[in-house]
mmCIF file of C-alpha atoms in Angstrom:
data_model
loop_
_atom_site.group_PDB
_atom_site.id
_atom_site.type_symbol
_atom_site.label_atom_id
_atom_site.label_comp_id
_atom_site.label_asym_id
_atom_site.label_seq_id
_atom_site.Cartn_x
_atom_site.Cartn_y
_atom_site.Cartn_z
ATOM 1 C CA GLY A 1 -13.853 79.442 166.297
ATOM 2 C CA ALA A 2 -13.947 82.865 164.700
ATOM 3 C CA VAL A 3 -10.452 84.265 164.309
ATOM 4 C CA VAL A 4 -9.099 87.673 163.429
ATOM 5 C CA SER A 5 -5.685 87.686 161.795
ATOM 6 C CA GLN A 6 -3.639 90.844 162.285
ATOM 7 C CA HIS A 7 -0.462 91.680 160.351
ATOM 8 C CA PRO A 8 2.273 92.575 160.771
ATOM 9 C CA SER A 9 2.941 91.507 164.333
ATOM 10 C CA TRP A 10 5.693 94.072 164.611
ATOM 11 C CA VAL A 11 7.075 96.828 162.413
ATOM 12 C CA ILE A 12 9.851 99.407 162.639
ATOM 13 C CA CYS A 13 9.658 102.468 160.438
ATOM 14 C CA LYS A 14 11.389 105.794 160.009
ATOM 15 C CA SER A 15 9.830 109.074 161.053
ATOM 16 C CA GLY A 16 7.731 110.570 158.326
ATOM 17 C CA THR A 17 6.832 107.321 156.614
ATOM 18 C CA SER A 18 3.462 105.584 156.636
ATOM 19 C CA VAL A 19 2.640 102.156 157.967
ATOM 20 C CA LYS A 20 -0.362 99.976 157.169
ATOM 21 C CA ILE A 21 -1.738 97.410 159.574
ATOM 22 C CA GLU A 22 -4.194 94.800 158.329
ATOM 23 C CA CYS A 23 -6.888 92.977 160.197
ATOM 24 C CA ARG A 24 -8.667 90.084 158.481
ATOM 25 C CA SER A 25 -11.586 88.070 159.746
ATOM 26 C CA LEU A 26 -11.161 84.400 158.937
ATOM 27 C CA ASP A 27 -14.218 82.233 158.304
ATOM 28 C CA PHE A 28 -16.690 84.972 159.162
ATOM 29 C CA GLN A 29 -17.784 88.378 157.951
ATOM 30 C CA ALA A 30 -16.994 91.316 160.161
ATOM 31 C CA THR A 31 -19.244 94.251 159.422
ATOM 32 C CA THR A 32 -17.817 96.130 162.370
ATOM 33 C CA MET A 33 -14.253 96.235 163.599
ATOM 34 C CA PHE A 34 -12.627 98.268 166.331
ATOM 35 C CA TRP A 35 -9.098 99.648 166.502
ATOM 36 C CA TYR A 36 -7.362 100.087 169.835
ATOM 37 C CA ARG A 37 -4.091 101.559 170.954
ATOM 38 C CA GLN A 38 -2.220 100.364 173.994
ATOM 39 C CA PHE A 39 0.736 102.124 175.574
ATOM 40 C CA PRO A 40 3.164 100.115 177.731
ATOM 41 C CA LYS A 41 1.609 98.914 180.955
ATOM 42 C CA GLN A 42 -1.640 100.673 180.170
ATOM 43 C CA SER A 43 -5.101 99.622 179.151
ATOM 44 C CA LEU A 44 -6.578 99.571 175.659
ATOM 45 C CA MET A 45 -7.944 102.838 174.348
ATOM 46 C CA LEU A 46 -10.497 102.734 171.576
ATOM 47 C CA MET A 47 -9.349 104.769 168.592
ATOM 48 C CA ALA A 48 -12.125 104.193 166.105
ATOM 49 C CA THR A 49 -14.986 102.002 164.998
ATOM 50 C CA SER A 50 -14.746 100.722 161.455
ATOM 51 C CA ASN A 51 -17.890 99.810 159.521
ATOM 52 C CA GLU A 52 -17.775 98.045 156.184
ATOM 53 C CA GLY A 53 -18.616 100.356 153.324
ATOM 54 C CA SER A 54 -18.805 103.532 155.371
ATOM 55 C CA LYS A 55 -16.548 106.026 157.087
ATOM 56 C CA ALA A 56 -14.994 105.108 160.368
ATOM 57 C CA THR A 57 -16.149 106.737 163.581
ATOM 58 C CA TYR A 58 -13.239 108.168 165.526
ATOM 59 C CA GLU A 59 -13.073 108.695 169.247
ATOM 60 C CA GLN A 60 -12.523 112.153 170.606
ATOM 61 C CA GLY A 61 -8.921 113.224 170.354
ATOM 62 C CA VAL A 62 -7.939 110.768 167.632
ATOM 63 C CA GLU A 63 -6.737 112.447 164.440
ATOM 64 C CA LYS A 64 -8.624 110.888 161.562
ATOM 65 C CA ASP A 65 -6.193 112.283 158.995
ATOM 66 C CA LYS A 66 -3.300 110.671 160.780
ATOM 67 C CA PHE A 67 -4.898 107.316 161.473
ATOM 68 C CA LEU A 68 -6.628 106.322 158.249
ATOM 69 C CA ILE A 69 -9.070 103.463 158.515
ATOM 70 C CA ASN A 70 -10.429 101.586 155.540
ATOM 71 C CA HIS A 71 -13.006 98.814 155.744
ATOM 72 C CA ALA A 72 -13.606 98.081 152.086
ATOM 73 C CA SER A 73 -14.714 94.466 152.462
ATOM 74 C CA LEU A 74 -16.474 92.311 155.011
ATOM 75 C CA THR A 75 -13.243 90.534 155.876
ATOM 76 C CA LEU A 76 -10.630 93.270 155.860
ATOM 77 C CA SER A 77 -10.047 96.458 157.789
ATOM 78 C CA THR A 78 -6.823 98.424 157.607
ATOM 79 C CA LEU A 79 -5.266 101.099 159.779
ATOM 80 C CA THR A 80 -2.667 103.332 158.183
ATOM 81 C CA VAL A 81 -0.513 105.497 160.395
ATOM 82 C CA THR A 82 0.502 108.385 158.160
ATOM 83 C CA SER A 83 3.635 110.466 158.603
ATOM 84 C CA ALA A 84 4.558 108.442 161.648
ATOM 85 C CA HIS A 85 6.457 110.020 164.532
ATOM 86 C CA PRO A 86 8.113 108.428 167.562
ATOM 87 C CA GLU A 87 5.123 109.309 169.739
ATOM 88 C CA ASP A 88 3.014 107.028 167.521
ATOM 89 C CA SER A 89 5.038 104.069 168.724
ATOM 90 C CA SER A 90 2.575 101.798 170.453
ATOM 91 C CA PHE A 91 0.794 98.460 170.384
ATOM 92 C CA TYR A 92 -2.214 98.497 168.054
ATOM 93 C CA ILE A 93 -4.950 95.869 168.332
ATOM 94 C CA CYS A 94 -7.999 95.265 166.196
ATOM 95 C CA SER A 95 -11.188 93.567 167.267
ATOM 96 C CA ALA A 96 -14.271 92.262 165.504
ATOM 97 C CA ILE A 97 -17.752 91.518 166.691
ATOM 98 C CA LEU A 98 -18.467 87.834 166.476
ATOM 99 C CA PRO A 99 -21.204 87.104 163.949
ATOM 100 C CA THR A 100 -24.848 86.675 164.843
ATOM 101 C CA GLY A 101 -25.599 83.068 165.689
ATOM 102 C CA ASP A 102 -22.097 82.571 166.986
ATOM 103 C CA ASP A 103 -21.206 82.946 170.605
ATOM 104 C CA TYR A 104 -21.865 86.578 171.407
ATOM 105 C CA GLY A 105 -18.698 88.469 172.012
ATOM 106 C CA TYR A 106 -15.693 90.028 170.473
ATOM 107 C CA THR A 107 -12.529 88.518 169.073
ATOM 108 C CA PHE A 108 -9.174 90.268 169.006
ATOM 109 C CA GLY A 109 -6.206 90.252 166.699
ATOM 110 C CA SER A 110 -2.799 89.398 168.091
ATOM 111 C CA GLY A 111 -1.667 93.014 167.917
ATOM 112 C CA THR A 112 0.988 95.011 166.075
ATOM 113 C CA ARG A 113 3.960 96.535 167.837
ATOM 114 C CA LEU A 114 4.859 99.739 165.975
ATOM 115 C CA THR A 115 8.200 101.400 166.635
ATOM 116 C CA VAL A 116 8.968 104.677 164.904
ATOM 117 C CA VAL A 117 12.627 105.672 164.861
ATOM 118 C CA ALA B 1 -22.398 106.047 179.842
ATOM 119 C CA GLN B 2 -20.346 103.206 181.193
ATOM 120 C CA SER B 3 -17.096 102.786 183.069
ATOM 121 C CA VAL B 4 -15.014 100.073 184.638
ATOM 122 C CA THR B 5 -12.665 100.223 187.609
ATOM 123 C CA GLN B 6 -10.197 97.510 188.393
ATOM 124 C CA LEU B 7 -9.344 98.059 191.998
ATOM 125 C CA ASP B 8 -5.839 96.573 191.925
ATOM 126 C CA SER B 9 -3.213 97.466 189.366
ATOM 127 C CA HIS B 10 -0.976 94.620 190.572
ATOM 128 C CA VAL B 11 -1.689 91.356 192.358
ATOM 129 C CA SER B 12 0.978 88.979 193.571
ATOM 130 C CA VAL B 13 0.130 85.428 194.607
ATOM 131 C CA SER B 14 1.981 82.233 195.318
ATOM 132 C CA GLU B 15 1.499 79.275 193.039
ATOM 133 C CA GLY B 16 -1.325 77.072 194.294
ATOM 134 C CA THR B 17 -3.067 79.850 196.237
ATOM 135 C CA PRO B 18 -6.335 81.580 195.282
ATOM 136 C CA VAL B 19 -6.463 84.564 192.961
ATOM 137 C CA LEU B 20 -8.957 87.423 193.284
ATOM 138 C CA LEU B 21 -9.139 90.245 190.761
ATOM 139 C CA ARG B 22 -11.636 92.936 191.606
ATOM 140 C CA CYS B 23 -13.773 94.830 189.132
ATOM 141 C CA ASN B 24 -16.530 97.372 189.639
ATOM 142 C CA TYR B 25 -18.587 98.828 186.843
ATOM 143 C CA SER B 26 -20.931 101.690 186.198
ATOM 144 C CA SER B 27 -23.581 101.483 183.520
ATOM 145 C CA SER B 28 -26.829 103.220 182.696
ATOM 146 C CA TYR B 29 -28.352 99.999 181.413
ATOM 147 C CA SER B 30 -27.957 96.297 182.003
ATOM 148 C CA PRO B 31 -24.426 95.647 180.870
ATOM 149 C CA SER B 32 -22.561 92.743 179.437
ATOM 150 C CA LEU B 33 -19.271 92.092 181.184
ATOM 151 C CA PHE B 34 -16.152 90.264 180.133
ATOM 152 C CA TRP B 35 -12.789 89.267 181.505
ATOM 153 C CA TYR B 36 -9.897 89.047 179.089
ATOM 154 C CA VAL B 37 -6.305 87.966 179.626
ATOM 155 C CA GLN B 38 -3.317 89.354 177.756
ATOM 156 C CA HIS B 39 0.127 87.823 177.739
ATOM 157 C CA PRO B 40 3.084 90.072 176.825
ATOM 158 C CA ASN B 41 2.936 91.408 173.259
ATOM 159 C CA LYS B 42 -0.106 89.309 172.508
ATOM 160 C CA GLY B 43 -3.722 89.976 171.745
ATOM 161 C CA LEU B 44 -6.553 89.374 174.168
ATOM 162 C CA GLN B 45 -8.075 86.045 175.026
ATOM 163 C CA LEU B 46 -11.577 85.780 176.427
ATOM 164 C CA LEU B 47 -11.750 84.122 179.839
ATOM 165 C CA LEU B 48 -15.465 84.434 180.452
ATOM 166 C CA LYS B 49 -18.468 86.675 179.940
ATOM 167 C CA TYR B 50 -21.742 87.654 181.575
ATOM 168 C CA THR B 51 -24.657 88.515 179.309
ATOM 169 C CA SER B 52 -27.713 88.508 181.625
ATOM 170 C CA ALA B 53 -27.937 84.764 182.132
ATOM 171 C CA ALA B 54 -26.489 82.976 185.175
ATOM 172 C CA THR B 55 -24.792 85.362 187.590
ATOM 173 C CA LEU B 56 -22.007 82.891 188.383
ATOM 174 C CA VAL B 57 -20.017 82.479 185.226
ATOM 175 C CA LYS B 58 -17.434 79.784 184.668
ATOM 176 C CA GLY B 59 -14.673 80.390 182.185
ATOM 177 C CA ILE B 60 -11.602 78.738 180.813
ATOM 178 C CA ASN B 61 -8.549 77.629 182.775
ATOM 179 C CA GLY B 62 -10.449 77.346 186.059
ATOM 180 C CA PHE B 63 -11.500 80.988 186.272
ATOM 181 C CA GLU B 64 -14.943 82.102 187.325
ATOM 182 C CA ALA B 65 -16.664 85.385 188.084
ATOM 183 C CA GLU B 66 -19.836 86.417 189.830
ATOM 184 C CA PHE B 67 -22.037 89.260 188.664
ATOM 185 C CA LYS B 68 -23.442 91.145 191.649
ATOM 186 C CA LYS B 69 -25.816 93.856 190.550
ATOM 187 C CA SER B 70 -26.338 95.237 194.046
ATOM 188 C CA GLU B 71 -22.601 95.769 194.405
ATOM 189 C CA THR B 72 -22.006 96.613 190.720
ATOM 190 C CA SER B 73 -19.149 94.145 190.791
ATOM 191 C CA PHE B 74 -17.800 91.372 188.601
ATOM 192 C CA HIS B 75 -14.818 89.955 190.457
ATOM 193 C CA LEU B 76 -12.688 87.238 188.891
ATOM 194 C CA THR B 77 -11.432 84.313 190.940
ATOM 195 C CA LYS B 78 -9.421 81.151 190.569
ATOM 196 C CA PRO B 79 -8.976 78.687 193.437
ATOM 197 C CA SER B 80 -5.391 77.751 192.652
ATOM 198 C CA ALA B 81 -2.963 79.916 190.700
ATOM 199 C CA HIS B 82 -0.613 78.445 188.147
ATOM 200 C CA MET B 83 2.614 79.963 186.876
ATOM 201 C CA SER B 84 1.024 80.299 183.434
ATOM 202 C CA ASP B 85 -1.592 82.642 184.933
ATOM 203 C CA ALA B 86 0.990 85.417 185.142
ATOM 204 C CA ALA B 87 -0.382 88.018 182.718
ATOM 205 C CA GLU B 88 -2.451 91.195 182.431
ATOM 206 C CA TYR B 89 -6.173 90.887 183.048
ATOM 207 C CA PHE B 90 -8.823 93.279 181.800
ATOM 208 C CA CYS B 91 -12.388 93.689 182.965
ATOM 209 C CA VAL B 92 -14.544 95.014 180.135
ATOM 210 C CA VAL B 93 -18.103 96.330 179.934
ATOM 211 C CA THR B 94 -20.418 96.913 177.024
ATOM 212 C CA LEU B 95 -24.052 97.861 176.727
ATOM 213 C CA GLY B 96 -24.755 95.007 174.359
ATOM 214 C CA ALA B 97 -23.967 93.249 171.127
ATOM 215 C CA GLY B 98 -22.404 95.542 168.602
ATOM 216 C CA ASN B 99 -21.586 98.259 171.099
ATOM 217 C CA LYS B 100 -18.095 99.423 171.806
ATOM 218 C CA LEU B 101 -16.171 98.028 174.735
ATOM 219 C CA THR B 102 -14.936 100.000 177.703
ATOM 220 C CA PHE B 103 -11.826 98.595 179.326
ATOM 221 C CA GLY B 104 -10.720 98.735 182.919
ATOM 222 C CA GLY B 105 -7.172 99.812 183.661
ATOM 223 C CA GLY B 106 -5.922 96.261 183.902
ATOM 224 C CA THR B 107 -4.480 94.133 186.697
ATOM 225 C CA ARG B 108 -1.058 92.618 186.344
ATOM 226 C CA VAL B 109 -0.807 89.242 188.038
ATOM 227 C CA LEU B 110 2.497 87.920 189.289
ATOM 228 C CA VAL B 111 2.695 84.299 190.366
ATOM 229 C CA LYS B 112 5.516 83.346 192.685
ATOM 230 C CA PRO B 113 6.814 79.803 192.792
#
């Protein structure tokens, strides 16, 4: 079935540095991807909707200059956390809409655990 | 607008006994509803979905859910819990293909031997 590959699965970085998380759709084209953030023992919160070839749409309260989203191809979306701080430590998950003709739904990456020290 | 409420943040069951996870939704239009499971530090796996076809939906691993429009509910059940069912479960609503998902708060399931 349609799979989304997310890398890295975990990353530790120093405060003030930037971290890039990649989300690739395997064997299908993902025109739309979603980025979520999940704090410990909490639900997923949508951060932004990423559309191939256009600017991402950010949810209210999400800083677009801090969380840079790029969706330059139909198989790759990236989330860059810029000037990371400890409060950015979280679990980040991407999701893609399954292609038309496939079983309607959404597929999720395996997540990235970001720890900022 | 749409919203999802999972009525129990934690559910504890004994292995071999039934599991019931409750979910109520609010939606301006006919929604699509999903149940996902998440194991620790993992992504989400789809258990089942309702997209305006049969109201009783059967999913993977013995789970099923019934869409009840009159009660705006989509409760998830399994007749006999297994130790491997211990995980976080999310009820999710969307207005349709291509629309963003709205997640419930999650229900953590503990299975006792």
